[in-house]
Short mmCIF file of C-alpha atoms and ligand atoms in Angstrom, two decimals:
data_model
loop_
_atom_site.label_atom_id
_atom_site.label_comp_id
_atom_site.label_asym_id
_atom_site.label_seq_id
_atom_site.Cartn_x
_atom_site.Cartn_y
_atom_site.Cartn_z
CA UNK A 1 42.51 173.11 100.80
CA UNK A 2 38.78 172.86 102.37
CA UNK A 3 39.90 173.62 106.26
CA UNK A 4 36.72 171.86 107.58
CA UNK A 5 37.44 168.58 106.13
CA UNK A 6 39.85 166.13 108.31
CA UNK A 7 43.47 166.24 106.60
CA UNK A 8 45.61 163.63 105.93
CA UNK A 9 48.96 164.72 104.37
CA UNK A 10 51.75 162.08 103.75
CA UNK A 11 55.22 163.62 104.38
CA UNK A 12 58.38 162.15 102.85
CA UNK A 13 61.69 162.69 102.99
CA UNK A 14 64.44 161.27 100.92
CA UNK A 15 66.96 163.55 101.42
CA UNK A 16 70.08 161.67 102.27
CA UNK A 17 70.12 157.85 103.74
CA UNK A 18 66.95 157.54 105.48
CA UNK A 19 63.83 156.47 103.46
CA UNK A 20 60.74 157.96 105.05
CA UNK A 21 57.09 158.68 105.17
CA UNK A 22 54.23 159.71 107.58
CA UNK A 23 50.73 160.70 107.66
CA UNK A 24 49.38 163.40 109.83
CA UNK A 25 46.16 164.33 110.39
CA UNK A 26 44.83 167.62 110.84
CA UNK A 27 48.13 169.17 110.63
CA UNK A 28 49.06 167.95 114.37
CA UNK A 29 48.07 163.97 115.03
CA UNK A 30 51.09 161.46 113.58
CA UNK A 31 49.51 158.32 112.52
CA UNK A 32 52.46 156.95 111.46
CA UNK A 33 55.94 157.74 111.12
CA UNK A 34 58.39 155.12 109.14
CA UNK A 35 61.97 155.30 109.05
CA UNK A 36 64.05 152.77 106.86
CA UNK A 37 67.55 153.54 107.52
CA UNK A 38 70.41 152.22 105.11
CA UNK A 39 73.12 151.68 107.45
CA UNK A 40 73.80 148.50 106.57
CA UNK A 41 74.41 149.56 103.13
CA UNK A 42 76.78 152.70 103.48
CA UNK A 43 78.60 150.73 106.65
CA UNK A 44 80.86 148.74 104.07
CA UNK A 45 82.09 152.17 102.99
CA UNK A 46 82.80 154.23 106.08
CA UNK A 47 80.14 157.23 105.31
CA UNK A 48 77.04 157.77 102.86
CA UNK A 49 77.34 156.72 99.11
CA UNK A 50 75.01 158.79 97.43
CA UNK A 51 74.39 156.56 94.04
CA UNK A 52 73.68 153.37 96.37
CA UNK A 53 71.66 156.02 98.64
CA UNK A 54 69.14 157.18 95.70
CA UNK A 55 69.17 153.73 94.22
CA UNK A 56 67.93 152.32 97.81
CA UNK A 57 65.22 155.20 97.89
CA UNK A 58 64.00 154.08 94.86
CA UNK A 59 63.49 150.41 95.69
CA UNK A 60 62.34 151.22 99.06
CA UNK A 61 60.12 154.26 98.82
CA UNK A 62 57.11 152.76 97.35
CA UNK A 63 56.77 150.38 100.40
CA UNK A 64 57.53 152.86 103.28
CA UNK A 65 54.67 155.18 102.01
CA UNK A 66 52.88 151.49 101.95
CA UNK A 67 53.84 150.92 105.37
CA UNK A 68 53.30 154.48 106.42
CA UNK A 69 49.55 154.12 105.03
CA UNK A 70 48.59 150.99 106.56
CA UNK A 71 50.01 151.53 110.61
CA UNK A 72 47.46 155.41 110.02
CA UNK A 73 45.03 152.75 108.84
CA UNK A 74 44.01 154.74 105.41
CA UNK A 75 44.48 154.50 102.08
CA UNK A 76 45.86 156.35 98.93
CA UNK A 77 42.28 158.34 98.14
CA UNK A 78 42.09 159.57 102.04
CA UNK A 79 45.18 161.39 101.06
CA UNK A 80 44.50 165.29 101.31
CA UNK A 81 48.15 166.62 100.03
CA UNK A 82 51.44 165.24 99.88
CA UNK A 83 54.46 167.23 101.25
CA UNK A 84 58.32 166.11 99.92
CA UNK A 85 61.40 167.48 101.09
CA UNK A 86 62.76 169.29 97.50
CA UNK A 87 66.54 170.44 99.45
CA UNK A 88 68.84 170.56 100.97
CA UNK A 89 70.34 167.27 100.84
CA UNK A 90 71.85 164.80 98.05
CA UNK A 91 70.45 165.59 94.45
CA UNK A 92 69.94 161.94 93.37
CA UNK A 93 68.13 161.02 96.51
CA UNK A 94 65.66 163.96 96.82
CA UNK A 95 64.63 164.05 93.30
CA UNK A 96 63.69 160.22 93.93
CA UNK A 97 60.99 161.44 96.55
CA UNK A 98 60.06 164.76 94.14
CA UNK A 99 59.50 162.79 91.50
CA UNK A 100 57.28 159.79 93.43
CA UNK A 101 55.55 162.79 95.32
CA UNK A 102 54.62 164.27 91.97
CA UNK A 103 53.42 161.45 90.23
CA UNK A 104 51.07 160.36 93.15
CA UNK A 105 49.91 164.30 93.79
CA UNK A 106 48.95 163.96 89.98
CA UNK A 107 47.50 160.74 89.87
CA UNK A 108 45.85 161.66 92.78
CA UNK A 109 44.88 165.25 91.73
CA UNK A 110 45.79 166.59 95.03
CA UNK A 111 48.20 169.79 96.32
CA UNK A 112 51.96 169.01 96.45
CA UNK A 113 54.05 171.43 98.28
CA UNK A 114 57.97 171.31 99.05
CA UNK A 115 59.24 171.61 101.63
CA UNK A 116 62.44 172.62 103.00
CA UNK A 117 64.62 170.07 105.22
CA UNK A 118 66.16 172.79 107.63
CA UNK A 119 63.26 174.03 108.06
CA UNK A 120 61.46 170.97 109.05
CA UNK A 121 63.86 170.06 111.24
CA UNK A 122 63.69 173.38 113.17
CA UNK A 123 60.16 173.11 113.72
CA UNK A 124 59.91 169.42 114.28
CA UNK A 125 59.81 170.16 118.22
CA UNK A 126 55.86 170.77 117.47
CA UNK A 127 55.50 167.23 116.77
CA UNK A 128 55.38 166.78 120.38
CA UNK A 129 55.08 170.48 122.62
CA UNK A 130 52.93 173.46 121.78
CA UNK A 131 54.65 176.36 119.25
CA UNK A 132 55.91 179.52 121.29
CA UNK A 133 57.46 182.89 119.96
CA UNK A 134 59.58 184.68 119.65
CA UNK A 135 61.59 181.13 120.36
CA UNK A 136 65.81 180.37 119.53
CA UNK A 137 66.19 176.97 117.68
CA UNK A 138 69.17 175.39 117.00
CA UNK A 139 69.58 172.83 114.10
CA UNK A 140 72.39 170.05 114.68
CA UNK A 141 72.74 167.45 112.24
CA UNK A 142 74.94 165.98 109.79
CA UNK A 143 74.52 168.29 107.26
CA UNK A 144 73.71 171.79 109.30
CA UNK A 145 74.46 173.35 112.43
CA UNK A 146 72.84 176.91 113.21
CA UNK A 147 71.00 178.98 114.92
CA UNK A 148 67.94 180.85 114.65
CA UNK A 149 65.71 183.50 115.66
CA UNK A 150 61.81 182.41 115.05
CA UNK A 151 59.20 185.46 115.58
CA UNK A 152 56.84 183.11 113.67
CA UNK A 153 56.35 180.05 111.11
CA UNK A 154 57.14 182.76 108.69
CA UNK A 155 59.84 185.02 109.91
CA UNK A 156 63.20 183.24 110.40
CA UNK A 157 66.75 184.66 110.66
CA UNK A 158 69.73 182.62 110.92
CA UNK A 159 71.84 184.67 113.17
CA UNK A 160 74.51 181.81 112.77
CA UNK A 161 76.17 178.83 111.62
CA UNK A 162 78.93 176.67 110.62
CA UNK A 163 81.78 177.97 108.54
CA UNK A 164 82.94 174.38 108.06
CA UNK A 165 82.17 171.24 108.98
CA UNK A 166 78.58 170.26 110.91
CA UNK A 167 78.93 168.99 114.30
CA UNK A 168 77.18 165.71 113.31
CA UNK A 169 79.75 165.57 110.57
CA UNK A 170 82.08 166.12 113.01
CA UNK A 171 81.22 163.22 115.09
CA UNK A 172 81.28 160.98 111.75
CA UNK A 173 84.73 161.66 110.82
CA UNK A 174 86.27 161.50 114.68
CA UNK A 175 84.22 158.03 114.92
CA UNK A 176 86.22 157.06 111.56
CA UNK A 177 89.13 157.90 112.80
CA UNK A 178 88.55 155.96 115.52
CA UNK A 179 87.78 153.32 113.57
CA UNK A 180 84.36 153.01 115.17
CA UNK A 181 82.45 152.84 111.94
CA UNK A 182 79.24 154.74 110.65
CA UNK A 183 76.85 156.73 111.51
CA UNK A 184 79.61 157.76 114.27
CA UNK A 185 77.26 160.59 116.44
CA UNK A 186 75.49 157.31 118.49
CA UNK A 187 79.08 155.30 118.82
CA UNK A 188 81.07 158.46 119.80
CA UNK A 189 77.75 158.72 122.56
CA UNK A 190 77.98 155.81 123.54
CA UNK A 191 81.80 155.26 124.09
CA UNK A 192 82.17 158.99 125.64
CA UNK A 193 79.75 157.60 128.33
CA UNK A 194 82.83 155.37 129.32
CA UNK A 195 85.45 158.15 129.22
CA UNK A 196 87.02 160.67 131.06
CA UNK A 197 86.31 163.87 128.90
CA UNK A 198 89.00 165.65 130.58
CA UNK A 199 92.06 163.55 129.78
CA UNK A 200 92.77 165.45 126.61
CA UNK A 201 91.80 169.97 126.01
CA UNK A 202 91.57 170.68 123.25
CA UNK A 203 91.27 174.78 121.97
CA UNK A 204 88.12 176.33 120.55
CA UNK A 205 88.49 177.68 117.29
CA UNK A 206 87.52 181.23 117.34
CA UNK A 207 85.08 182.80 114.12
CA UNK A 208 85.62 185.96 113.03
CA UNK A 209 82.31 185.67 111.05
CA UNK A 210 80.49 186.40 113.87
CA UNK A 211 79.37 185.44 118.07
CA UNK A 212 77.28 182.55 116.92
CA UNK A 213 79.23 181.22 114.04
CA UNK A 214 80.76 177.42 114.35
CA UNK A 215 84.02 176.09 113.16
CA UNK A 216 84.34 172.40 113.35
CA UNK A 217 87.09 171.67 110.92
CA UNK A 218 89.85 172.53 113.24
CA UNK A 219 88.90 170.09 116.13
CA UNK A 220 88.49 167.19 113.66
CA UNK A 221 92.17 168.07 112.78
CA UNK A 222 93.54 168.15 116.10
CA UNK A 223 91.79 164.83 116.98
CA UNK A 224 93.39 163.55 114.04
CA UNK A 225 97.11 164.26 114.72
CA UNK A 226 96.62 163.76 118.51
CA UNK A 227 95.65 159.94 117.55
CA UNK A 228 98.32 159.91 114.91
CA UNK A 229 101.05 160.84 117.62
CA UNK A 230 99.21 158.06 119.97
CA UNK A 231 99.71 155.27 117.30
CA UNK A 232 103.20 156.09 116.49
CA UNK A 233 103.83 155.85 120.09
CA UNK A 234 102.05 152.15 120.21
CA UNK A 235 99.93 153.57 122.96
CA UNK A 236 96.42 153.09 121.55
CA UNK A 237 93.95 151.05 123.40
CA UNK A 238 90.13 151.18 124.37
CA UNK A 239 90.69 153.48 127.21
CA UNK A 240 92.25 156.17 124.90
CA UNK A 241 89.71 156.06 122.35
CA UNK A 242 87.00 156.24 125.53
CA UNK A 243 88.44 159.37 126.82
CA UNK A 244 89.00 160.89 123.07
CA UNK A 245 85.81 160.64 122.49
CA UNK A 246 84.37 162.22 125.43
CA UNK A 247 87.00 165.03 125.18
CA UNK A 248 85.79 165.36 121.74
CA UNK A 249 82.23 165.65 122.48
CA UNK A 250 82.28 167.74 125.61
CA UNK A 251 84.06 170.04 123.31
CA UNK A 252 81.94 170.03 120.53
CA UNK A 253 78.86 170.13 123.34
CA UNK A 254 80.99 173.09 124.87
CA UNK A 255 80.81 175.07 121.76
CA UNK A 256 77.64 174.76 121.16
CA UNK A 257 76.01 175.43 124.60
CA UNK A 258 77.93 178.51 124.75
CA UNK A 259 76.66 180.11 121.78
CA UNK A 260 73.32 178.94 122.60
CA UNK A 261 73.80 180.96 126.30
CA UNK A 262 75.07 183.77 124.67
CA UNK A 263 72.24 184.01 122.41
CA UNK A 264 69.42 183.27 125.35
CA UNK A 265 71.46 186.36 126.83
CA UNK A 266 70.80 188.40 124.00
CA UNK A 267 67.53 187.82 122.42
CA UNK A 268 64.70 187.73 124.48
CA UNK A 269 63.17 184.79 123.84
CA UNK A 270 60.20 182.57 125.10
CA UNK A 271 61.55 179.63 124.59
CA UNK A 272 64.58 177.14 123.39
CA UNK A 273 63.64 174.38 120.96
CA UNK A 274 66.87 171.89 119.35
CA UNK A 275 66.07 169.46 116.87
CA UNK A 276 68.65 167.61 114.42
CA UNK A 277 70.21 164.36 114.57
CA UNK A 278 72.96 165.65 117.25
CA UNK A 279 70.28 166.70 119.50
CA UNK A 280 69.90 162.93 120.18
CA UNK A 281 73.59 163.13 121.95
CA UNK A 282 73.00 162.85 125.52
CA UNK A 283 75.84 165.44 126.57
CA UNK A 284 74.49 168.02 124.84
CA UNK A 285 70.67 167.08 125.90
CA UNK A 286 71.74 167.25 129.62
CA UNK A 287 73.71 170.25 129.15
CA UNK A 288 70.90 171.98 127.29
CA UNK A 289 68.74 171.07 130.37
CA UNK A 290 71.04 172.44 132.99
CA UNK A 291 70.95 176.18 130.77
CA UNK A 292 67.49 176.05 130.58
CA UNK A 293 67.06 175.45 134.41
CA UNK A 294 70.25 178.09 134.88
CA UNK A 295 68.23 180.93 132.45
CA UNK A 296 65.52 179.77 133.57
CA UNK A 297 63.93 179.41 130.40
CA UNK A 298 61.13 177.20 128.55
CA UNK A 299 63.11 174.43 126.28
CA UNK A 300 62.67 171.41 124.28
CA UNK A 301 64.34 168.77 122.21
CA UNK A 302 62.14 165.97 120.63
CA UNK A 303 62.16 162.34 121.21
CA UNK A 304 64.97 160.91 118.91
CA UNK A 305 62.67 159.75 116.18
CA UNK A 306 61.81 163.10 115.57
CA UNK A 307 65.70 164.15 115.61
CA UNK A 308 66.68 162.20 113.48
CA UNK A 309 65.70 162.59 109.46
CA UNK A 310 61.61 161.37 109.39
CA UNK A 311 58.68 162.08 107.11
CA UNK A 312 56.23 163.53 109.77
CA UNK A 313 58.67 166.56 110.24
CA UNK A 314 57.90 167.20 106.60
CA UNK A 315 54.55 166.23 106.87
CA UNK A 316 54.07 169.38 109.77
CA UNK A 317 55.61 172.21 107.73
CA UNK A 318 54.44 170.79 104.44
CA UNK A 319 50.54 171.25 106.20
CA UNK A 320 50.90 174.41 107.30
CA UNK A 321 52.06 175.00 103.78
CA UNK A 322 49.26 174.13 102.44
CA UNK A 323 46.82 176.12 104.59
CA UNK A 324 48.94 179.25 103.35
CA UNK A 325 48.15 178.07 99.91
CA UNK A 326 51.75 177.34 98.78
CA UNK A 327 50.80 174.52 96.44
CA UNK A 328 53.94 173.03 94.25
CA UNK A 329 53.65 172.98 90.74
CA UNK A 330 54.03 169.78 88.70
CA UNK A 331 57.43 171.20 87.25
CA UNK A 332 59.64 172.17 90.40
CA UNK A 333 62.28 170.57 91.16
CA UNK A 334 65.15 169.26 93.49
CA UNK A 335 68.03 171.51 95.37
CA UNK A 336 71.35 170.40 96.78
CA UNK A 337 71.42 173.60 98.69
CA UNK A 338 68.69 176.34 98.55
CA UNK A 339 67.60 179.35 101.25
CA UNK A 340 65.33 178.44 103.70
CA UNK A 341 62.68 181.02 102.20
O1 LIG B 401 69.33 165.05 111.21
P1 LIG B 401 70.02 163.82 110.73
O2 LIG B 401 69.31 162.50 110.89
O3 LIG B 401 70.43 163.92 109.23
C1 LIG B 401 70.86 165.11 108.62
O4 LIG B 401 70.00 165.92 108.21
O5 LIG B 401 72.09 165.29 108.60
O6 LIG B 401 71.44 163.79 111.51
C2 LIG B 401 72.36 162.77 111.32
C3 LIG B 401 73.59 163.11 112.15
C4 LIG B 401 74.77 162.17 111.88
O7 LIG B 401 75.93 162.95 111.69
C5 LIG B 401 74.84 161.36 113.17
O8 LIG B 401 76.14 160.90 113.47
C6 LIG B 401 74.36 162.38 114.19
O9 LIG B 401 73.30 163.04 113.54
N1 LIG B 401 73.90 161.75 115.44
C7 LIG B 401 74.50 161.95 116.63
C8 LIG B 401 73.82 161.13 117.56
N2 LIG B 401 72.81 160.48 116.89
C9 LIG B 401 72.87 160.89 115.59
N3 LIG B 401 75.55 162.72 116.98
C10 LIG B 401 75.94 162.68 118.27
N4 LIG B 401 75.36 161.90 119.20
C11 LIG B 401 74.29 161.12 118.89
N5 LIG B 401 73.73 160.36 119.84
ZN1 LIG B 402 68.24 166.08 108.54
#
């Protein structure tokens, strides 16, 4: 790619039930940044259906990249590369935004390069705050929860992560449970907020995998047969599920945090960056902000469009792809699950 010229790369990511796209320029300046979510469509069935997902992505895509174009106030041939999130996430839907990405980097004989999701969302902080190494990032969405060690865009190592469940999955399933409905993580927020999160304990699973590995699994369970013991006992009402939901979360938030401190205690770092869809939760964004100030150390968590699944996160990594040179060819293809390098 000609580094003098002005660059305009269109990021997109289809990777589970969020149809985006967004144009950066010069590999820092969003123009635009669209997010269709299908809520509405998975809602019916309690959690994400992944044929309805990729057949929504389909319909949708060519209009968000559309939208995406006209709000950066460009057009197709402005386009300098295209970058497309190629895994992890649901096969069906990603291969829906390969295979658009490729036909439009052919058509419009510029680079492709794919990019991976994780990775995208652990340097989607940049969006907003200048890059700092050696930094600890923690990625917390539906899909992923871990944490790693950065020492630059290039060297990464996951020192640790769920053996189970995600915590954003983890939020899902309690909200079902509840019968609060989907996507849970923003409900369960929102309810804990009228709770008292210290009506119910509940016991932190211990990992023998390592100090910064998560287990998840067990807490859903214990929510579950807690609640089950509640209804038998005809003693369900709004209050309970207000305080089971904040003792849910400041548990969850718990573990979390004090992996995170153990890690700021062991690595020295410059700085603390968290990015995922649970880094929207306001529990944990408070108590990440009281460690910092404790540690004293430099932190930051994006703006929730930039938590959440969005196509200028994949736009950012998928530039400074392409000023490495790591162009796509026309033949790659789509990953349920792949390593992050
Ligand atoms: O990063 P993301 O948009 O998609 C994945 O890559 O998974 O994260 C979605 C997850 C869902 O599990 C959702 O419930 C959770 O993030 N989430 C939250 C909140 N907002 C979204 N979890 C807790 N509190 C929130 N406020
Ligand atoms: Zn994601």
């Amino acid at each position: 790619m000609n580094q003098n010229k002005t660059s305009f790369i269109l990021g997109i990511d289809t990777s589970c039930d969020e149809t985006s796209a967004a144009i950066l320029k010069n590999s820092q300046e969003v123009l635009s940044n669209i997010v269709s979510s299908q809520i509405e469509l998975h809602q019916p069935h309690g959690g994400v259906v992944p044929e309805l997902a990729s057949r929504s992505h389909l319909e949708k895509l060519p209009l968000i990249v559309g939208e995406a174009l006209s709000r950066a106030k460009i057009s197709f041939k402005d386009l300098t590369g295209i970058a497309v999130t190629s895994s992890p996430g649901l096969i069906g839907c990603l291969l829906v935004g390969l295979s658009y990405a490729k036909a439009l980097a052919y058509s419009l004989k510029i680079p492709l390069t794919t990019v991976h999701h994780l990775k995208a969302h652990l340097f989607s902080p940049f969006l907003e705050c200048e890059e700092t190494y050696p930094f600890l990032g923690m990625v917390v969405s539906g899909g992923h929860t871990a944490l790693y060690l950065v020492k630059s865009f290039d060297e990464i190592n996951c020192i640790g992560q769920t053996v189970d469940d995600a915590a954003g999955e983890a939020f899902d399933k309690v909200a079902k449970l509840l019968g609060l409905g989907y996507p849970g993580g923003p409900i369960v927020d929102r309810m804990a907020g009228q709770g008292d999160e210290n009506v119910y304990q509940f016991t932190r699973a211990r990992v023998k995998k390592g100090p910064y590995y998560f287990s998840f699994s067990g807490l859903k369970t214990a929510v579950s047969l807690l609640l089950k013991d509640i209804r038998q006992k005809n003693k369900f009402s709004e209050t309970v599920a207000q305080n089971l939901a904040a003792s849910f979360q400041k548990e969850v938030v718990g573990s979390l945090v004090s992996k995170i401190k153990r890690a700021l205690e062991e690595f020295p770092v410059k700085s603390l960056y968290i990015s995922g869809g649970v880094a929207v939760n306001s529990a944990l964004r408070s108590a990440i902000e009281n460690l910092a100030e404790q540690k004293n150390t430099n932190y930051f968590i994006p703006s929730p469009l930039n938590c959440t699944d969005n196509g200028a996160m994949i736009a950012y990594v998928g530039a400074r792809q392409l000023e490495q040179g790591k162009v796509a060819s026309l033949d790659s293809n789509a990953y349920p699950s792949a390593p992050m390098w």
